[in-house]
Amino acid sequence: RTTAPTSIVVFGGTGDLAKRKLFPAFFNLFIDEWMPAHFQILALGRKPYTQEKFRRYVLENLREFSRNNNYTEKQWLNFSEKIIFVNFDITDENSFRNLHDKLTAFDVTCNRRANRLFYLSVAPSFIDKVSANLKKMGLASEIEKDRIIIEKPFGYDKASAVALNKLLNENFKEEQIYRIDHYLGKETVQNILAFRFANTFFEPLWSNRHIESVQITVAEQVGVEDRGGYYDHSGALRDMIQNHLLQILCMVAMDAPVEFESSLIRDKKAEILKAVRRIKPEDINHYTVRAQYTEGVINGKPKKAYKQEPGVDPDSKTETFVAMKFYIDNPRWQGVPFYMRTGKSMVQKKSSVIVNFKEVPNKTFVNSKDKLQPNQLTINIQPEMDIRLAFMAKKPGLDMTLKPAEMVFDYFECAPDSPEAYETLLIDALDGDSTLFMRSDQVEEAWDIIATIQEEWENGTYSPIYTYSAGSWGPQAADDLLSRQGHRWLSTT
Ligand code: NAD
């Protein structure tokens, strides 16, 4: 836990992310006593708020979005004193001069140069201006103390991500740059490493010798809501596969680092991304399925087709669903398909990893009238948060009858009020721990993996855009992708 006095600067302090995620996260860290004794949050925005009005706005948002509404008036008052609204225009250098003065004044009250955490919660087009001005004014010049958090999307394709890394590296040292992927802050995602590397029983099985296939699903029930304009220029491949799903893949597939240390862990993840087989343009149709939702029913309510959503081009070719198959060309994973799927307006919200083990090699029960089900390990990330191991057991009784059984570890039972992903990531950034943030090489490799797919989908002729009804599990083509290899999507009921 960091004790250094810290100035937190939120560019986009009046925006959606700050309102729903950042302020609630800082507040929960504050009431759980994780924040340093001396800190300030400078919320930068262009709306004309007075201090009092802005603090009231934050309180209203806490009531709506905080996971914890169990706090005293005094706690809120103590927290609210730390929030300072600053009228700020990124395009105006005077705003940065004013910011400089505010940061220096805080340092004076601390009798030392405080740490600084700059959160760029603004459109990517502003990263250029903000970083150039931070550099020019020397606001983030202390490498050990000053950190910059960058939100997704990190680039639009490989070339833009490389350009963005170059720009950031011109202004800051790599160790100051925290590229956030909030999936990595989730308890259940972090627990994948604990589960794999702090236990003896699964790691010896964790390879192509015993694993038949792996499935990663991130299904959303929401559609594009009011973000159609943004989403229509992005799509599921960029918005989900390139970052969240490939990051989960790394956690599942990486080798053990020799120590639980940031650069060693990130090295192991980068190795996996490098080993992911690149798909050739002519094979894209064989390895990937893209689709768009048409109208349907979700939770008993009618849902519009994607092309009818506000902000979406009625002739849009943007995919709202992707299913695909990856191979990892290293000795551990050679030949094991990693299936991934993600989509919007699907039948239910579900993020999970399912590891399917091979059939038992011995013939002991070959004549059993009960079909043996291969072992299956399910890691539910959200909304359920648990680990389930499916295995065969003898049915109680006089004869030898088999039935599937399940062992469950439920996170909700042991930690019903566990921290939100943003809390974990913010405290790590305050502490200077970049383990759960993406390094430049990881981001570029992840873009490289999807580069040919992007290219082919935009310009090529091989891949049709399928459709699926809102409220379903996606198009039939996604099922066919697996059935060709004798597999099927699990948890699709
Ligand atoms: P938003 O549009 O709600 O907020 C953007 C903020 O930028 C506003 O506070 C606005 O006042 C400020 N801004 C715009 N022009 C400015 C200028 N010239 N000077 C000063 N401030 C200016 O956006 P958001 O949804 O909060 O997203 C912020 C970032 O976080 C984006 O990069 C987005 O991709 C990313 N992100 C958001 C979410 C989310 O749930 N909202 C999720 C993941 C990533």
CSV table of N, CA, C and O and ligand atoms in Angstrom, one decimal, residues 11-18 20-21 44-47 88-91 120-124 126 151-153 182 227 230 422, ligand 1:
chain,number,residue,atom,x,y,z
A,11,PHE,N,-8.0,13.7,-16.4
A,11,PHE,CA,-8.4,14.4,-17.7
A,11,PHE,C,-9.7,13.7,-18.1
A,11,PHE,O,-9.8,12.5,-18.2
A,12,GLY,N,-10.8,14.5,-18.3
A,12,GLY,CA,-12.1,13.9,-18.6
A,12,GLY,C,-12.8,13.6,-17.3
A,12,GLY,O,-13.5,12.6,-17.2
A,13,GLY,N,-12.6,14.4,-16.3
A,13,GLY,CA,-13.2,14.2,-15.0
A,13,GLY,C,-14.7,14.4,-14.9
A,13,GLY,O,-15.3,13.9,-14.0
A,14,THR,N,-15.3,14.9,-16.0
A,14,THR,CA,-16.7,15.1,-16.0
A,14,THR,C,-17.3,14.0,-17.0
A,14,THR,O,-18.5,14.0,-17.3
A,15,GLY,N,-16.5,13.1,-17.4
A,15,GLY,CA,-17.0,12.1,-18.4
A,15,GLY,C,-17.6,10.9,-17.8
A,15,GLY,O,-17.7,10.7,-16.6
A,16,ASP,N,-18.0,10.0,-18.7
A,16,ASP,CA,-18.8,8.8,-18.3
A,16,ASP,C,-18.0,7.9,-17.5
A,16,ASP,O,-18.4,7.3,-16.5
A,17,LEU,N,-16.7,7.6,-17.9
A,17,LEU,CA,-15.9,6.6,-17.2
A,17,LEU,C,-15.6,7.1,-15.8
A,17,LEU,O,-15.7,6.4,-14.8
A,18,ALA,N,-15.3,8.4,-15.7
A,18,ALA,CA,-15.0,9.0,-14.3
A,18,ALA,C,-16.2,8.9,-13.4
A,18,ALA,O,-16.1,8.5,-12.3
A,20,ARG,N,-18.9,6.7,-13.6
A,20,ARG,CA,-19.3,5.4,-13.3
A,20,ARG,C,-18.3,4.5,-12.6
A,20,ARG,O,-18.6,3.6,-11.9
A,21,LYS,N,-17.0,4.7,-13.0
A,21,LYS,CA,-16.0,3.8,-12.5
A,21,LYS,C,-14.9,4.5,-11.6
A,21,LYS,O,-14.5,3.9,-10.6
A,44,LEU,N,-10.5,17.3,-14.1
A,44,LEU,CA,-10.4,18.3,-15.1
A,44,LEU,C,-11.6,18.2,-16.1
A,44,LEU,O,-11.9,17.1,-16.6
A,45,GLY,N,-12.2,19.3,-16.4
A,45,GLY,CA,-13.3,19.2,-17.3
A,45,GLY,C,-13.7,20.6,-17.9
A,45,GLY,O,-13.2,21.6,-17.3
A,46,ARG,N,-14.5,20.6,-18.9
A,46,ARG,CA,-14.9,21.9,-19.5
A,46,ARG,C,-16.2,22.4,-19.0
A,46,ARG,O,-16.6,23.6,-19.3
A,47,LYS,N,-17.0,21.6,-18.3
A,47,LYS,CA,-18.3,22.1,-17.8
A,47,LYS,C,-18.1,23.1,-16.7
A,47,LYS,O,-17.2,23.0,-15.9
A,88,PHE,N,-10.9,23.2,-17.4
A,88,PHE,CA,-9.7,22.8,-18.2
A,88,PHE,C,-10.0,22.6,-19.7
A,88,PHE,O,-10.9,21.9,-20.0
A,89,ASP,N,-9.2,23.2,-20.5
A,89,ASP,CA,-9.3,22.9,-22.0
A,89,ASP,C,-8.0,22.3,-22.5
A,89,ASP,O,-7.0,23.0,-22.4
A,90,ILE,N,-8.1,21.1,-22.9
A,90,ILE,CA,-6.8,20.4,-23.3
A,90,ILE,C,-6.1,21.1,-24.4
A,90,ILE,O,-4.9,21.1,-24.6
A,91,THR,N,-6.9,21.8,-25.2
A,91,THR,CA,-6.3,22.5,-26.4
A,91,THR,C,-5.7,23.8,-26.0
A,91,THR,O,-5.1,24.5,-26.9
A,120,LEU,N,-5.7,9.5,-18.2
A,120,LEU,CA,-6.2,10.1,-19.5
A,120,LEU,C,-7.6,9.5,-19.8
A,120,LEU,O,-7.6,8.6,-20.7
A,121,SER,N,-8.6,10.0,-19.2
A,121,SER,CA,-10.0,9.4,-19.4
A,121,SER,C,-10.6,10.3,-20.5
A,121,SER,O,-11.7,10.9,-20.3
A,122,VAL,N,-10.0,10.4,-21.6
A,122,VAL,CA,-10.5,11.3,-22.7
A,122,VAL,C,-10.3,10.5,-24.0
A,122,VAL,O,-9.7,9.5,-24.1
A,123,ALA,N,-10.9,11.0,-25.1
A,123,ALA,CA,-10.8,10.4,-26.4
A,123,ALA,C,-9.4,10.2,-26.8
A,123,ALA,O,-8.5,11.1,-26.5
A,124,PRO,N,-9.0,9.1,-27.5
A,124,PRO,CA,-7.6,8.9,-27.9
A,124,PRO,C,-7.0,10.1,-28.7
A,124,PRO,O,-5.8,10.3,-28.6
A,126,PHE,N,-6.9,13.0,-28.0
A,126,PHE,CA,-6.3,14.0,-27.1
A,126,PHE,C,-5.0,13.5,-26.5
A,126,PHE,O,-4.3,14.3,-25.8
A,151,GLU,N,-6.3,4.7,-21.4
A,151,GLU,CA,-7.5,3.9,-21.5
A,151,GLU,C,-7.5,3.2,-22.9
A,151,GLU,O,-6.8,3.6,-23.8
A,152,LYS,N,-8.4,2.2,-23.0
A,152,LYS,CA,-8.6,1.6,-24.3
A,152,LYS,C,-9.5,2.6,-25.1
A,152,LYS,O,-10.3,3.3,-24.5
A,153,PRO,N,-9.6,2.6,-26.4
A,153,PRO,CA,-8.8,1.7,-27.3
A,153,PRO,C,-7.4,2.2,-27.4
A,153,PRO,O,-7.2,3.4,-27.6
A,182,HIS,N,-9.3,-3.4,-18.2
A,182,HIS,CA,-9.9,-3.6,-16.9
A,182,HIS,C,-10.2,-5.1,-16.6
A,182,HIS,O,-10.4,-5.5,-15.4
A,227,ARG,N,-23.7,4.1,-27.6
A,227,ARG,CA,-22.3,4.3,-28.1
A,227,ARG,C,-22.2,3.8,-29.5
A,227,ARG,O,-21.1,3.4,-30.0
A,230,TYR,N,-19.5,5.3,-31.8
A,230,TYR,CA,-18.1,4.9,-31.5
A,230,TYR,C,-18.0,3.4,-32.0
A,230,TYR,O,-17.0,3.1,-32.7
A,422,TYR,N,-11.5,-1.7,-11.3
A,422,TYR,CA,-10.8,-0.4,-11.3
A,422,TYR,C,-10.1,-0.1,-10.0
A,422,TYR,O,-9.1,0.6,-9.9
B,1,NAD,P1,-16.8,10.9,-22.4
B,1,NAD,O1,-17.0,11.4,-23.7
B,1,NAD,O2,-17.9,10.6,-21.5
B,1,NAD,O3,-15.8,11.9,-21.6
B,1,NAD,C1,-14.8,12.6,-22.2
B,1,NAD,C2,-14.3,13.7,-21.3
B,1,NAD,O4,-13.4,14.5,-22.1
B,1,NAD,C3,-15.4,14.7,-20.9
B,1,NAD,O5,-15.2,14.9,-19.5
B,1,NAD,C4,-15.1,15.9,-21.7
B,1,NAD,O6,-15.4,17.1,-21.0
B,1,NAD,C5,-13.6,15.8,-21.8
B,1,NAD,N1,-13.1,16.6,-22.9
B,1,NAD,C6,-13.4,16.6,-24.2
B,1,NAD,N2,-12.8,17.6,-24.9
B,1,NAD,C7,-12.0,18.2,-24.0
B,1,NAD,C8,-11.1,19.3,-24.0
B,1,NAD,N3,-10.8,20.0,-25.2
B,1,NAD,N4,-10.5,19.8,-22.9
B,1,NAD,C9,-10.8,19.1,-21.8
B,1,NAD,N5,-11.6,18.1,-21.6
B,1,NAD,C10,-12.2,17.6,-22.7
B,1,NAD,O7,-15.9,9.6,-22.5
B,1,NAD,P2,-15.7,8.4,-21.5
B,1,NAD,O8,-16.8,7.4,-21.9
B,1,NAD,O9,-15.6,8.9,-20.1
B,1,NAD,O10,-14.3,7.8,-22.0
B,1,NAD,C11,-13.1,8.3,-21.7
B,1,NAD,C12,-12.0,7.3,-22.2
B,1,NAD,O11,-12.1,6.1,-21.6
B,1,NAD,C13,-12.0,7.0,-23.7
B,1,NAD,O12,-10.7,6.8,-24.2
B,1,NAD,C14,-12.8,5.7,-23.8
B,1,NAD,O13,-12.5,5.0,-24.9
B,1,NAD,C15,-12.3,5.1,-22.5
B,1,NAD,N6,-13.2,4.1,-22.0
B,1,NAD,C16,-14.5,4.4,-21.6
B,1,NAD,C17,-15.3,3.4,-21.0
B,1,NAD,C18,-16.7,3.7,-20.5
B,1,NAD,O14,-17.3,2.8,-19.9
B,1,NAD,N7,-17.1,5.0,-20.6
B,1,NAD,C19,-14.9,2.1,-21.0
B,1,NAD,C20,-13.6,1.7,-21.5
B,1,NAD,C21,-12.8,2.8,-22.0
